[in-house]
Coordinates of C-alpha atoms in Angstrom, one line a residue:
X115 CA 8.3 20.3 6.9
X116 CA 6.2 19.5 4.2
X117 CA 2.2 18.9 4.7
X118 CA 0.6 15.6 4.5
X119 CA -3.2 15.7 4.3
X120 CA -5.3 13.4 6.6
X121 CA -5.9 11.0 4.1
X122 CA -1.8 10.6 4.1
X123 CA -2.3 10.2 7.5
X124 CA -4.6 7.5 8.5
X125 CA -4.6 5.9 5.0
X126 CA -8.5 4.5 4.6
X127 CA -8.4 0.3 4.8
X128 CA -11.0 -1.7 4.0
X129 CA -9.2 -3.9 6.4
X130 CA -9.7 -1.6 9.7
X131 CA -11.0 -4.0 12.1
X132 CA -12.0 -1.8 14.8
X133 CA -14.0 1.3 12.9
X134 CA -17.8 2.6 13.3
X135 CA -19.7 1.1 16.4
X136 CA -17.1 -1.7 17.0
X137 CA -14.1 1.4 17.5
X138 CA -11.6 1.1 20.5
X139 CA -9.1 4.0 21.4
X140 CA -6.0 3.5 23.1
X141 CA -4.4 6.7 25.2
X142 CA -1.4 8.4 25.2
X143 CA 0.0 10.2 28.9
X144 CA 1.6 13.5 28.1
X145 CA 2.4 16.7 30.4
X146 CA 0.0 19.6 30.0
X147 CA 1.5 22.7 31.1
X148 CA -2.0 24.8 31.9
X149 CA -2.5 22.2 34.5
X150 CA 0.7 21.4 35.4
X151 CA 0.3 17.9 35.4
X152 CA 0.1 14.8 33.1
X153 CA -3.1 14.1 31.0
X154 CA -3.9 11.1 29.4
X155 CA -5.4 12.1 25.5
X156 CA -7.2 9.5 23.1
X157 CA -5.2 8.5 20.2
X158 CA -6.7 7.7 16.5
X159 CA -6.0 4.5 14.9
X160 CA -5.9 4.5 10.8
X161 CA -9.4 5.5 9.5
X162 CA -11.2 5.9 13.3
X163 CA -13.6 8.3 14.0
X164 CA -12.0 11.8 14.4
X165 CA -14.8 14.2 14.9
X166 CA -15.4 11.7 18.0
X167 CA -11.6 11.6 19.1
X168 CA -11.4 15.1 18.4
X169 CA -14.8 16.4 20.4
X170 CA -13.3 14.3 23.5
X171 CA -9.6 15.3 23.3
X172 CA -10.9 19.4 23.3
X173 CA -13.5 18.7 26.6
X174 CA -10.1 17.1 28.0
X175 CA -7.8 20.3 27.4
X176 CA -10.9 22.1 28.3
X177 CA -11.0 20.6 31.9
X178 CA -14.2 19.3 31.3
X179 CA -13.6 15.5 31.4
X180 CA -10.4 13.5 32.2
X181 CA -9.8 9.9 31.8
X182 CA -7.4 6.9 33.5
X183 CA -4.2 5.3 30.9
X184 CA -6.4 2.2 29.1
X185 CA -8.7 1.3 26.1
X186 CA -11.8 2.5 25.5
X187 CA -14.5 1.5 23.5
X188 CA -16.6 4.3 21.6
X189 CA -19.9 3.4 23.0
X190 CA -18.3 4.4 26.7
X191 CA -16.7 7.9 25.0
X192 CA -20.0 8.8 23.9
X193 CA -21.4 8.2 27.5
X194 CA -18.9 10.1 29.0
X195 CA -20.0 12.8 26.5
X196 CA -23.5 13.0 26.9
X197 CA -23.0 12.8 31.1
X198 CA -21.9 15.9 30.6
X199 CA -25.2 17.4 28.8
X200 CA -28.2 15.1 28.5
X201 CA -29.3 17.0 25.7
X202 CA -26.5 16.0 23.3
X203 CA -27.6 13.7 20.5
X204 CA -26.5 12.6 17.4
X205 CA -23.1 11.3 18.3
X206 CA -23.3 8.0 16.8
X207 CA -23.1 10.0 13.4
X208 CA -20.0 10.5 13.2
X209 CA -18.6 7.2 14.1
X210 CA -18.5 6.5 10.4
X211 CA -17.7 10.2 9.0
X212 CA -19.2 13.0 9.2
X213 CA -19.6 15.4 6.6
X214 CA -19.4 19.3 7.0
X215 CA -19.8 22.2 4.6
X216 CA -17.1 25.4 5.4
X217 CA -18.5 28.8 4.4
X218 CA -16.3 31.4 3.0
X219 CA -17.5 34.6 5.3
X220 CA -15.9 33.6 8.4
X221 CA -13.7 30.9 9.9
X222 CA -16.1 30.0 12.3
X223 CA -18.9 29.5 9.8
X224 CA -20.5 26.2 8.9
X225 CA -23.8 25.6 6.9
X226 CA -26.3 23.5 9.1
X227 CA -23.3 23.7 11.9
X228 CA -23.7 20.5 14.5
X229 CA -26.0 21.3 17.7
X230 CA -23.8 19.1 19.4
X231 CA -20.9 21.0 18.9
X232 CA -23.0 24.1 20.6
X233 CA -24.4 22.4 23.5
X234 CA -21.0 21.4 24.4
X235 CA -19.7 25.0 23.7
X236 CA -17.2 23.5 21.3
X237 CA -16.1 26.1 18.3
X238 CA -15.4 24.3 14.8
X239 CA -13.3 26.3 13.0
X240 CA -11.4 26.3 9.4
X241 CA -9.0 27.8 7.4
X242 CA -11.1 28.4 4.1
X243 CA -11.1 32.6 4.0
X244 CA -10.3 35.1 1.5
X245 CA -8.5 38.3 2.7
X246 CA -10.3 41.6 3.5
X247 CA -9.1 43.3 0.7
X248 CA -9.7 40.5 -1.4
X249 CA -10.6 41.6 -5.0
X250 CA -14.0 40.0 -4.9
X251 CA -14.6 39.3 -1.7
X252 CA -18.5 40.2 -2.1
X253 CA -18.8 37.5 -4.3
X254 CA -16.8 34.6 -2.8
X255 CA -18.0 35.2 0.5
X256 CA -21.7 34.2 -0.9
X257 CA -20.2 30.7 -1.6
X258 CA -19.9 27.6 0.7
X259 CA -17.2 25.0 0.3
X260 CA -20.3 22.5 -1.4
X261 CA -22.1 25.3 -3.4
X262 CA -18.9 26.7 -5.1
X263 CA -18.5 23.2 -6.3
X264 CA -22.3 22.9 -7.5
X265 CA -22.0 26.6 -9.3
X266 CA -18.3 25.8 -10.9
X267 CA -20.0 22.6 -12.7
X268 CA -22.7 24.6 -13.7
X269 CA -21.3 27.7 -15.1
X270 CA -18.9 25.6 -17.1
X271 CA -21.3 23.8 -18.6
X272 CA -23.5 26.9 -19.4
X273 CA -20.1 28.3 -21.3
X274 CA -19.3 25.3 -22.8
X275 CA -22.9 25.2 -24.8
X276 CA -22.7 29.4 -25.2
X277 CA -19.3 28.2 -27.0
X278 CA -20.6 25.6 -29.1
X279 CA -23.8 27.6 -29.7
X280 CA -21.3 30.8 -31.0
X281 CA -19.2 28.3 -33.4
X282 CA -22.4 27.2 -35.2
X283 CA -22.9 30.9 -36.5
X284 CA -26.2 32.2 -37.3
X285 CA -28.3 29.0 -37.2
X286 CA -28.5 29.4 -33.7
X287 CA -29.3 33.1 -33.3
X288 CA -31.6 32.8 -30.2
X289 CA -28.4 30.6 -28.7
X290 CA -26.4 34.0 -29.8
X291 CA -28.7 36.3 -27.6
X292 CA -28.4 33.7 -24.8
X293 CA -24.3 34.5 -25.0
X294 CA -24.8 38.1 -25.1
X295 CA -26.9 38.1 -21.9
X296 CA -24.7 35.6 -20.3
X297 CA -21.8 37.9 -21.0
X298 CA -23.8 40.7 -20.0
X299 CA -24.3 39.1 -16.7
X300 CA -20.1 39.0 -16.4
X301 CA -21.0 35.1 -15.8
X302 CA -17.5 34.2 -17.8
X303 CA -15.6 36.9 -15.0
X304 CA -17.4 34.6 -12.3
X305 CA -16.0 31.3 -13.7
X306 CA -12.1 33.0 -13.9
X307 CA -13.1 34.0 -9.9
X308 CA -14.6 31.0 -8.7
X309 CA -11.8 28.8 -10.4
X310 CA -8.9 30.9 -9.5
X311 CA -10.3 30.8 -5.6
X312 CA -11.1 27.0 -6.2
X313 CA -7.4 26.1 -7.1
X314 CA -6.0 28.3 -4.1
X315 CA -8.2 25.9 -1.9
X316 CA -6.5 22.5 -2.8
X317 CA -4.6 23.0 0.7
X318 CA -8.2 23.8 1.9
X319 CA -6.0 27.0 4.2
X320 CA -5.0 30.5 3.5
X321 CA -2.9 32.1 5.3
X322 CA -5.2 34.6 6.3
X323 CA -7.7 32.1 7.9
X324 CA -4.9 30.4 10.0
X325 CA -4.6 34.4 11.1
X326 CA -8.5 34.5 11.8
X327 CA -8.7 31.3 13.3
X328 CA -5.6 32.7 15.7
X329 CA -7.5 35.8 16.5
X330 CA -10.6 34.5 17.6
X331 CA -9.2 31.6 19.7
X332 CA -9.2 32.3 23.6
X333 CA -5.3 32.0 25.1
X334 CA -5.8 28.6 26.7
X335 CA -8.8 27.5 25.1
X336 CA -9.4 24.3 23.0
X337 CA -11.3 23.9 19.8
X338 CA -11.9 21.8 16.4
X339 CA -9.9 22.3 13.5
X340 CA -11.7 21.4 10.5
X341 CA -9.4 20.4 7.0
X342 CA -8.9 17.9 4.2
X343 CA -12.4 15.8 5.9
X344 CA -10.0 15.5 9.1
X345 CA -10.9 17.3 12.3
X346 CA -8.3 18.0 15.1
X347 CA -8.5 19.6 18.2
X348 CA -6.4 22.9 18.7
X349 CA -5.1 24.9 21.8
X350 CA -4.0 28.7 21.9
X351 CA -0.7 28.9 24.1
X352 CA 1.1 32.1 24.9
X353 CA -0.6 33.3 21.8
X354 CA 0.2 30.7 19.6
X355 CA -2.2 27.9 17.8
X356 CA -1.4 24.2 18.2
X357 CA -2.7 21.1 16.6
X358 CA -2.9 18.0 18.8
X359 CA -1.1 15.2 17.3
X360 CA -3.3 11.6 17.9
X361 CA -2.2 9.3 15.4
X362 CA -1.7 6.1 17.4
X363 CA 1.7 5.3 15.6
X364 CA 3.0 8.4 17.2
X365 CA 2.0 7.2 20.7
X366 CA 5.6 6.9 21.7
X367 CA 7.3 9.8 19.7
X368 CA 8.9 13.1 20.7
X369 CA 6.3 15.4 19.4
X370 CA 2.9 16.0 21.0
X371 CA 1.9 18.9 19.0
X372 CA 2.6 20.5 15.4
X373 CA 1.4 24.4 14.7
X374 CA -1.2 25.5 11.8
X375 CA -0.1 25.0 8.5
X376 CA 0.9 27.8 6.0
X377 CA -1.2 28.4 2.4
X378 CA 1.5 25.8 1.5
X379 CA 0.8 23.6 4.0
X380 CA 3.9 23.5 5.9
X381 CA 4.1 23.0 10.0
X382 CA 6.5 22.4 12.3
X383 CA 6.7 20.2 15.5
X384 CA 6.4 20.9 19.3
X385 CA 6.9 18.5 22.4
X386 CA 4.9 18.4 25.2
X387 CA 5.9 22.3 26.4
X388 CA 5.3 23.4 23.6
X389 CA 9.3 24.0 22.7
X390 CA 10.0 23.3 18.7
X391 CA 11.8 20.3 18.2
X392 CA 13.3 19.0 15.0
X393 CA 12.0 15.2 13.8
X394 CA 9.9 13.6 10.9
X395 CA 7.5 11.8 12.9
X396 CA 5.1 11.4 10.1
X397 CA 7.3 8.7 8.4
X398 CA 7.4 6.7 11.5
X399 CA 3.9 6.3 11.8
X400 CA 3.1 6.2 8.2
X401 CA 5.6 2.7 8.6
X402 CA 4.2 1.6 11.0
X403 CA 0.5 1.9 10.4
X404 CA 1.4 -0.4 7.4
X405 CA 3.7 -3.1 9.8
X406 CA 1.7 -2.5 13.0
X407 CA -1.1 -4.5 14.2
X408 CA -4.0 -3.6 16.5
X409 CA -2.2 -5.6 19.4
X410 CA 1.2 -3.8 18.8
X411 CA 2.4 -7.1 17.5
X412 CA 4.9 -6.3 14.2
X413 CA 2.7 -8.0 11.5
X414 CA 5.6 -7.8 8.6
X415 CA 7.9 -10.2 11.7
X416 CA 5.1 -12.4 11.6
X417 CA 4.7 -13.0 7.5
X418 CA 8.2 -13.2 7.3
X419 CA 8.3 -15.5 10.1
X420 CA 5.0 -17.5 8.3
X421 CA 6.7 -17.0 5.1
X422 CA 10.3 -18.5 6.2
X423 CA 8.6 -21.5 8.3
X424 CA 6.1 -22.2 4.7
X425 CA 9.5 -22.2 2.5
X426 CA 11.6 -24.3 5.4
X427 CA 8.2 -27.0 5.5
X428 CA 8.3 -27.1 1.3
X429 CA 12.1 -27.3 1.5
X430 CA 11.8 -30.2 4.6
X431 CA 9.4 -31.9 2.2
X432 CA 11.2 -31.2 -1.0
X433 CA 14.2 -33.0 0.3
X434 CA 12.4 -35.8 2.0
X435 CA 10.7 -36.4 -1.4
X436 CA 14.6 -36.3 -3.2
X437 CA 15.6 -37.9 -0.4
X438 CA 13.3 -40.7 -0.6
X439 CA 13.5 -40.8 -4.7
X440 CA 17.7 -41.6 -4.3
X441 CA 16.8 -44.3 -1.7
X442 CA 14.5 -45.9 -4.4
X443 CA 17.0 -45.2 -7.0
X444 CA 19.7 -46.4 -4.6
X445 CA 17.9 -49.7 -3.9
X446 CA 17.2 -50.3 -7.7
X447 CA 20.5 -49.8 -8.5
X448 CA 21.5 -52.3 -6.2
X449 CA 19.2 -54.5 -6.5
X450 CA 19.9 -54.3 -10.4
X451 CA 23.5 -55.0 -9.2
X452 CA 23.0 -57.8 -7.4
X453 CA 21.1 -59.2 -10.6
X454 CA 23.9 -58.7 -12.7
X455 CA 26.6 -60.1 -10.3
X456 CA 24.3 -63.2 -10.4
X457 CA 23.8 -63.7 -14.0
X458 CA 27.8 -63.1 -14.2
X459 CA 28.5 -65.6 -11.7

């Protein structure tokens, strides 16, 4: 099945309601084979905190907190959370985003990687690695997800004068040594690099970190899966990766989990033992994020119903004006009648 990135996923809205401090999570009850049992799992509504839902949903699969079927509010989530180490701040960061930067030398590195995350031995983990026998693996390893940005501006900049200053011929000789130490310096072999590992990270996932991240996953352990600003918590079963599916729209659905995408982000579904099963339960949700209100009330039922009772009251007094305009006309008519059956008489 084809990938849909997170922001396909829980669509931003300026509209969201229940977002930042005032967010509320709803839960889901599924089966959970490693304890053998049903769990109840926070869901994500639209453009909610993640990092938050995903932190929580990993200590759950983890063993390390459960929770009763109900609403929560995130103030309470966060309380939970630091009950279980007092020494875990910070929290109320990522109820409105929270940015991180992926470096390319391991899977499991981060630059300035969240101390919460360690004190709750929770591994963040993404897919952003080149292979081993990568070409030029010594020099894109050196790069960050943020800094490869930063240095792809600058280089192409720094070419785009070195052209200019080339085209201009010898009026700008000391801009001619400039090119022949910039070319020296194989800086226009960096930009073909950098650009050509840049485009293979639209997906933000090789295929070889999705192996990496498999690797160093514990069998029946739970961690944070970090991709296209989403984060989602993952479990390893009988050697296998899964991602947790929480989008609230899906609270009812077939599937509980999908595997790792591929390099071109494609996945495929799971139910709650883990056993593939074949639905599109992306569309579903997508619908009804867009017809579904907080309260689980259909809000396209109720502007139609709006809609149809405003057109039925400006049809009721549409017709009550005509109505009462051929009662006037009717009474003028017959009153003119009456005149005229006088003056003939």
């Amino acid at each position: 099945m084809s990938d849909l990135s997170s922001s396909s996923y829980f669509p931003n809205s300026s509209t969201t309601r229940r977002n930042g401090h005032g967010a509320v999570f709803a839960t889901k009850g599924m089966y959970f084979p490693k304890f053998k049992k049903r769990i109840n799992i926070l869901l994500q509504h639209r453009d909610g905190p993640c990092l938050l839902i995903a932190i929580f949903n990993t200590l759950i699969l983890k063993g390390v907190v459960s929770i009763e079927s109900g609403v929560y509010s995130a103030s309470t989530i966060i309380d939970m959370i630091q009950n279980i180490n007092l020494h875990v701040h910070g929290l109320k960061k990522v109820l409105n985003g929270y940015f991180v930067n992926p470096s390319f030398s391991s899977c499991c590195d981060f630059i300035d990687y969240p101390k919460f995350l360690s004190k709750l031995n929770i591994q963040l983990v993404h897919a952003m690695v080149p292979e081993k026998n990568h070409k030029h693996l010594e020099l894109i390893k050196n790069y960050s997800y943020d800094t490869l940005q930063v240095r792809l501006i600058t280089l192409i900049n720094h070419d785009s004068m070195i052209k200019q200053s080339m085209s201009n011929g010898g009026a700008h000789k000391k801009s001619m040594n400039s090119t022949d130490d910039f070319y020296k310096n194989n800086l226009a072999d960096e930009i073909k690099v950098l650009k050509t590992w840049n485009t293979r990270l639209n997906r933000q996932v090789t295929n070889f970190g999705i192996s990496e991240i498999e690797k160093q996953i514990q069998e029946g352990d739970a961690q944070i899966f970090f991709r296209n600003a989403h984060f989602a918590c993952i479990y390893k079963h009988c050697g296998h990766v899964y991602s947790l599916i929480t989008c609230k729209g899906l609270a009812a659905a077939h599937c509980a989990w999908h595997s790792l995408p591929n390099a071109s982000g494609d996945f495929t579904y799971f139910d709650e033992n883990f056993t593939q099963t074949v639905c599109n339960p992306w569309e579903t949700a997508l619908e009804n994020i867009k017809t579904t209100k907080e309260d689980g009330s259909p809000e396209r039922m109720k502007n139609d119903k709006k809609k149809k009772n405003k057109e039925g009251s400006k049809k009721n007094k549409k017709g009550k004006k005509n109505g009462d305009k051929k009662e006037k006309k009717k009474k003028t008519e017959n009153s003119s009648s009456k005149k005229n059956d006088c003056l003939i008489a």
